[in-house]
Short mmCIF file of C-alpha atoms in Angstrom, two decimals:
data_model
loop_
_atom_site.label_atom_id
_atom_site.label_comp_id
_atom_site.label_asym_id
_atom_site.label_seq_id
_atom_site.Cartn_x
_atom_site.Cartn_y
_atom_site.Cartn_z
CA MET P 1 169.49 43.05 94.46
CA PHE P 2 165.74 43.49 94.33
CA VAL P 3 165.41 41.01 91.47
CA SER P 4 167.41 38.32 93.28
CA VAL P 5 165.29 38.66 96.40
CA ALA P 6 162.12 38.36 94.35
CA VAL P 7 163.42 35.23 92.60
CA LEU P 8 164.38 33.70 95.95
CA ILE P 9 160.91 34.35 97.37
CA LEU P 10 159.32 32.83 94.26
CA ILE P 11 161.46 29.71 94.51
CA GLN P 12 160.61 29.27 98.19
CA SER P 13 156.91 29.70 97.50
CA VAL P 14 157.04 27.01 94.79
CA CYS P 15 158.97 24.64 97.04
CA VAL P 16 156.49 24.86 99.92
CA ALA P 17 153.40 24.12 97.79
CA PRO P 18 151.50 21.62 99.99
CA VAL P 19 149.73 18.43 98.96
CA THR P 20 146.26 19.31 97.69
CA VAL P 21 143.26 17.00 97.61
CA THR P 22 139.97 17.86 95.87
CA SER P 23 136.84 16.18 94.54
CA SER P 24 134.96 17.04 91.36
CA SER P 25 131.72 15.69 92.92
CA PRO P 26 131.57 16.36 96.66
CA ARG P 27 127.92 15.21 96.69
CA VAL P 28 126.92 12.02 94.89
CA GLN P 29 123.34 10.80 94.38
CA VAL P 30 122.70 7.36 92.90
CA LEU P 31 119.84 4.88 92.82
CA GLU P 32 119.96 1.90 95.13
CA TYR P 33 121.76 -1.13 93.62
CA SER P 34 123.60 1.02 91.07
CA ASP P 35 127.31 2.00 91.05
CA ALA P 36 128.67 5.08 92.84
CA LYS P 37 131.83 6.95 91.84
CA LEU P 38 133.58 8.81 94.66
CA SER P 39 136.10 11.11 92.98
CA CYS P 40 139.34 12.16 94.65
CA GLU P 41 142.13 14.08 92.86
CA PHE P 42 145.44 15.10 94.43
CA LYS P 43 148.68 16.94 93.69
CA THR P 44 151.90 16.63 95.68
CA GLU P 45 154.96 18.82 96.09
CA ARG P 46 157.72 16.21 95.89
CA GLU P 47 156.18 12.91 97.01
CA LYS P 48 155.95 10.41 94.16
CA ASN P 49 154.22 7.58 96.05
CA PRO P 50 151.72 9.13 98.44
CA ARG P 51 149.70 6.95 100.77
CA ILE P 52 145.97 6.91 99.97
CA GLU P 53 143.29 6.07 102.50
CA TRP P 54 139.50 6.15 102.42
CA LYS P 55 137.35 6.32 105.55
CA LYS P 56 133.60 6.32 106.23
CA LYS P 57 132.24 8.48 109.04
CA ASP P 58 129.25 7.02 110.89
CA LYS P 59 129.02 7.00 114.66
CA ASP P 60 132.62 5.83 114.46
CA VAL P 61 135.18 6.19 111.69
CA SER P 62 135.88 2.97 109.79
CA PHE P 63 138.35 2.15 107.03
CA VAL P 64 137.14 1.67 103.48
CA TYR P 65 140.57 1.51 101.83
CA PHE P 66 143.77 1.06 103.84
CA GLU P 67 147.29 -0.14 103.01
CA GLY P 68 146.34 -0.88 99.42
CA HIS P 69 143.25 -3.01 100.19
CA PHE P 70 139.53 -2.48 100.62
CA LYS P 71 138.15 -3.42 104.01
CA GLY P 72 134.97 -4.94 105.43
CA PRO P 73 131.87 -4.96 103.20
CA PHE P 74 133.76 -3.12 100.41
CA ARG P 75 136.35 -5.84 99.96
CA SER P 76 134.57 -7.66 97.13
CA ARG P 77 132.63 -4.82 95.45
CA ALA P 78 134.89 -1.83 95.09
CA GLU P 79 137.83 -0.74 92.94
CA ILE P 80 140.22 2.21 92.93
CA ASP P 81 141.77 4.25 90.12
CA GLY P 82 144.37 6.68 91.38
CA ALA P 83 142.52 7.89 94.45
CA THR P 84 139.01 7.68 92.96
CA VAL P 85 136.83 4.83 94.29
CA LEU P 86 134.04 3.03 92.45
CA LEU P 87 131.48 1.19 94.63
CA HIS P 88 129.31 -1.47 92.99
CA ARG P 89 125.61 -2.09 93.80
CA VAL P 90 125.32 0.37 96.66
CA THR P 91 122.60 0.01 99.30
CA GLN P 92 121.25 2.17 102.09
CA ALA P 93 124.03 0.86 104.34
CA ASP P 94 126.57 2.58 102.05
CA ALA P 95 124.98 6.03 102.35
CA GLY P 96 126.91 8.56 104.42
CA GLU P 97 130.00 10.74 104.47
CA TYR P 98 133.34 9.52 103.11
CA ARG P 99 136.79 11.04 103.47
CA CYS P 100 139.69 10.69 101.05
CA GLU P 101 143.07 11.22 102.72
CA VAL P 102 146.42 11.56 100.93
CA SER P 103 149.67 11.43 102.94
CA ALA P 104 152.86 12.85 101.38
CA PRO P 105 155.75 12.51 103.89
CA LEU P 106 158.23 14.32 101.62
CA ASP P 107 156.02 17.40 101.20
CA THR P 108 156.06 20.43 103.44
CA VAL P 109 152.41 19.82 104.32
CA THR P 110 152.19 16.07 104.60
CA LEU P 111 148.42 15.47 104.70
CA GLY P 112 145.48 16.56 102.55
CA GLU P 113 141.88 15.40 102.59
CA THR P 114 138.45 15.96 101.07
CA ASN P 115 134.92 14.84 102.00
CA ILE P 116 132.29 13.27 99.75
CA THR P 117 128.66 12.67 100.74
CA LEU P 118 126.92 9.67 99.20
CA GLU P 119 123.12 9.64 99.02
CA VAL P 120 121.42 6.42 97.98
CA LEU P 121 117.98 7.09 96.51
CA VAL P 122 115.13 4.60 96.86
CA PRO P 123 112.01 4.79 94.64
CA PRO P 124 108.55 4.53 96.23
CA HIS P 125 107.28 1.23 97.57
CA THR P 126 103.62 0.27 97.66
CA PRO P 127 102.29 2.33 100.57
CA SER P 128 100.43 0.88 103.53
CA CYS P 129 96.89 2.30 103.68
CA ASP P 130 94.42 2.30 106.57
CA ILE P 131 90.92 2.91 105.21
CA PRO P 132 87.87 2.13 107.41
CA SER P 133 85.20 0.05 105.75
CA SER P 134 82.36 2.04 107.35
CA ALA P 135 81.65 5.07 109.52
CA LEU P 136 78.65 6.88 111.00
CA THR P 137 77.51 10.23 109.67
CA GLY P 138 78.76 13.15 111.70
CA SER P 139 81.76 11.27 113.12
CA GLN P 140 85.44 12.11 112.61
CA VAL P 141 87.25 9.67 110.32
CA GLU P 142 91.00 9.36 109.63
CA LEU P 143 92.57 7.63 106.62
CA ARG P 144 96.32 6.91 106.77
CA CYS P 145 98.93 6.29 104.07
CA SER P 146 102.61 5.53 104.68
CA ASP P 147 105.72 4.44 102.76
CA GLN P 148 108.61 3.86 105.18
CA HIS P 149 111.22 2.93 102.55
CA SER P 150 111.38 5.67 99.90
CA ILE P 151 114.33 8.12 99.95
CA PRO P 152 113.81 11.01 99.79
CA PRO P 153 110.54 10.65 101.72
CA ALA P 154 107.48 10.34 99.52
CA VAL P 155 104.63 12.81 99.28
CA TYR P 156 101.08 11.44 99.18
CA THR P 157 97.99 12.03 97.09
CA TRP P 158 94.56 10.66 98.03
CA TYR P 159 92.02 9.58 95.43
CA LYS P 160 88.26 9.08 95.68
CA ASP P 161 86.64 7.06 92.89
CA LYS P 162 89.91 7.42 90.89
CA LYS P 163 89.85 11.23 91.11
CA PRO P 164 92.42 13.15 93.19
CA LEU P 165 91.14 14.86 96.33
CA LEU P 166 92.15 18.50 96.32
CA ILE P 167 91.62 21.21 98.91
CA ARG P 168 89.73 23.90 97.00
CA HIS P 169 87.99 25.86 99.73
CA ALA P 170 88.74 26.75 103.33
CA ASN P 171 85.41 25.29 104.42
CA ASP P 172 86.00 21.85 102.89
CA THR P 173 84.95 19.01 105.21
CA PHE P 174 88.34 17.28 104.98
CA THR P 175 92.05 18.07 105.33
CA ILE P 176 95.05 16.40 103.67
CA ASN P 177 98.67 16.39 104.82
CA LYS P 178 100.69 15.36 101.78
CA PHE P 179 103.83 14.83 103.88
CA THR P 180 102.31 12.53 106.53
CA GLY P 181 99.66 10.91 104.30
CA MET P 182 96.77 11.77 106.66
CA LEU P 183 93.29 12.38 105.25
CA ILE P 184 90.90 13.59 107.96
CA PHE P 185 87.14 14.12 107.71
CA GLN P 186 85.95 16.29 110.58
CA LYS P 187 82.32 15.18 110.08
CA VAL P 188 81.65 12.61 107.39
CA SER P 189 78.43 12.66 105.41
CA LYS P 190 76.75 10.28 102.99
CA THR P 191 78.44 12.08 100.07
CA ASP P 192 81.87 11.01 101.39
CA ALA P 193 81.18 7.34 100.68
CA GLY P 194 83.26 5.85 97.85
CA GLN P 195 86.42 4.02 96.74
CA TYR P 196 89.59 5.46 98.29
CA HIS P 197 93.25 4.81 97.55
CA CYS P 198 96.57 6.60 98.13
CA GLU P 199 99.56 7.23 95.88
CA ALA P 200 103.18 7.69 97.04
CA ASN P 201 105.67 9.61 94.88
CA ASN P 202 109.22 10.94 95.45
CA LYS P 203 110.22 11.57 91.80
CA VAL P 204 112.96 8.95 91.99
CA GLY P 205 110.95 6.14 90.42
CA PRO P 206 107.37 5.56 89.27
CA PRO P 207 104.66 6.34 91.86
CA LYS P 208 103.08 3.43 93.73
CA SER P 209 99.51 3.10 95.00
CA CYS P 210 97.78 0.94 97.58
CA GLU P 211 94.71 -1.12 96.71
CA ALA P 212 91.46 0.87 96.61
CA LYS P 213 88.94 0.18 99.36
CA HIS P 214 85.28 1.20 99.68
CA MET P 215 84.26 3.31 102.65
CA GLN P 216 80.56 3.19 103.50
CA ILE P 217 78.81 5.95 105.47
CA ASP P 218 75.78 4.89 107.54
CA ASP P 219 73.15 7.06 109.19
CA LEU P 220 72.80 6.84 112.94
CA ASN P 221 69.46 4.99 113.59
CA LEU P 222 68.10 7.09 116.45
CA PRO P 223 64.72 5.30 116.74
CA ALA P 224 66.47 1.94 117.14
CA VAL P 225 68.83 3.36 119.78
CA ILE P 226 65.93 4.89 121.73
CA THR P 227 63.92 1.66 121.51
CA GLY P 228 66.87 -0.34 122.83
CA VAL P 229 67.36 2.02 125.78
CA VAL P 230 63.64 1.86 126.65
CA LEU P 231 63.65 -1.95 126.52
CA VAL P 232 66.66 -2.15 128.81
CA CYS P 233 64.97 0.21 131.31
CA LEU P 234 61.73 -1.81 131.25
CA ILE P 235 63.58 -5.07 131.85
CA GLY P 236 65.42 -3.49 134.77
CA LEU P 237 62.16 -2.20 136.29
CA LEU P 238 60.47 -5.60 135.93
CA CYS P 239 63.38 -7.33 137.63
CA ALA P 240 63.32 -4.83 140.51
CA PHE P 241 59.53 -5.21 140.92
CA GLY P 242 59.84 -9.00 140.97
CA VAL P 243 62.47 -8.88 143.71
CA CYS P 244 60.38 -6.51 145.83
CA TYR P 245 57.25 -8.64 145.40
CA ALA P 246 59.08 -11.84 146.39
CA HIS P 247 60.50 -10.13 149.45
CA ARG P 248 57.09 -8.91 150.60
CA GLN P 249 55.56 -12.35 150.14
CA GLY P 250 58.24 -13.83 152.36
CA TYR P 251 59.75 -16.13 149.83
CA PHE P 252 63.26 -15.31 151.00
CA SER P 253 62.45 -15.82 154.76
CA ARG P 254 60.66 -19.12 154.09
CA HIS P 255 63.64 -20.35 152.23
CA ARG P 256 65.92 -19.54 155.14
CA GLY P 257 63.59 -21.29 157.62
CA SER P 258 63.54 -24.44 155.60
CA GLN P 259 67.12 -25.05 156.52
CA HIS P 260 66.02 -25.96 160.14
CA SER P 261 63.15 -28.28 159.17
CA GLY P 262 63.27 -31.99 160.07
CA TYR P 263 62.43 -34.41 162.92
CA SER P 264 62.96 -33.08 166.47
CA HIS P 265 62.17 -34.59 169.92
CA THR P 266 59.33 -33.14 171.92
CA PRO P 267 60.79 -31.44 174.95
CA GLN P 268 59.99 -33.31 178.23
CA GLU P 269 58.23 -31.67 181.08
CA PRO P 270 60.32 -31.21 184.21
CA GLN P 271 57.99 -33.34 186.37
CA ASP P 272 58.24 -36.31 184.04
CA PHE P 273 61.97 -36.08 184.38
CA LYS P 274 61.78 -36.11 188.15
CA HIS P 275 59.42 -39.08 188.14
CA LYS P 276 61.75 -41.20 186.09
CA GLN P 277 64.64 -40.19 188.29
CA SER P 278 62.91 -41.30 191.51
CA PHE P 279 61.85 -44.56 189.96
CA MET P 280 65.44 -45.42 189.17
CA LEU P 281 66.49 -44.71 192.73
#
């Protein structure tokens, strides 16, 4: 009796084995414009012709493979073997999370799925560098380096006269952020003059550098600045003195009076007017 019950339980457990879906590589990393293999293996209980679907999860879920055909941008550059998909010449647009789904209507559990993440790696591009051509001693100067295309993001190394700049002491006059590419001099000096360039590297491809540029450090010419300020003040004082002198001499009032100059009749005496009036009567 005990043996028969055990056999019955074993048979039932074998019969209810659900469809299983797995992937030998749940995370795939490939270089841009190379091929990517998205593996998907499955086992079914009784279903001999399971339905296979592939979907890509972005903001929305879109079909990659549906009803035996590839869809959208995958139509002409993908192939399937069993449930494993091979994508040709992948780009950044192909990066993301994919889901392999296997439907087995005749099985006890009719649906199984597995997720695969595709990362498309991009080697460094030539970084964009912002290097000032000149600066004044004692001023703060920022040098910038940026590569917006490399994946994973690049780290940056700054060079002066073809030698890498390294932070050796806490009291160094500059700081470097290798993740943002910022090189900052708190107070530049004449010794900071030289040829600067930046290198971007993410270990995916060969590092790339921007073109070197010379940064010149000039001293602030205090005597020239003081002389210029004095000259401006003297010119202002001379102009003010000239205006005051002209005002005291009456040049401005004479000019206003000249507007009323010209021929005018001599006013007639009242008695002359009366005389002419009586004569007419």
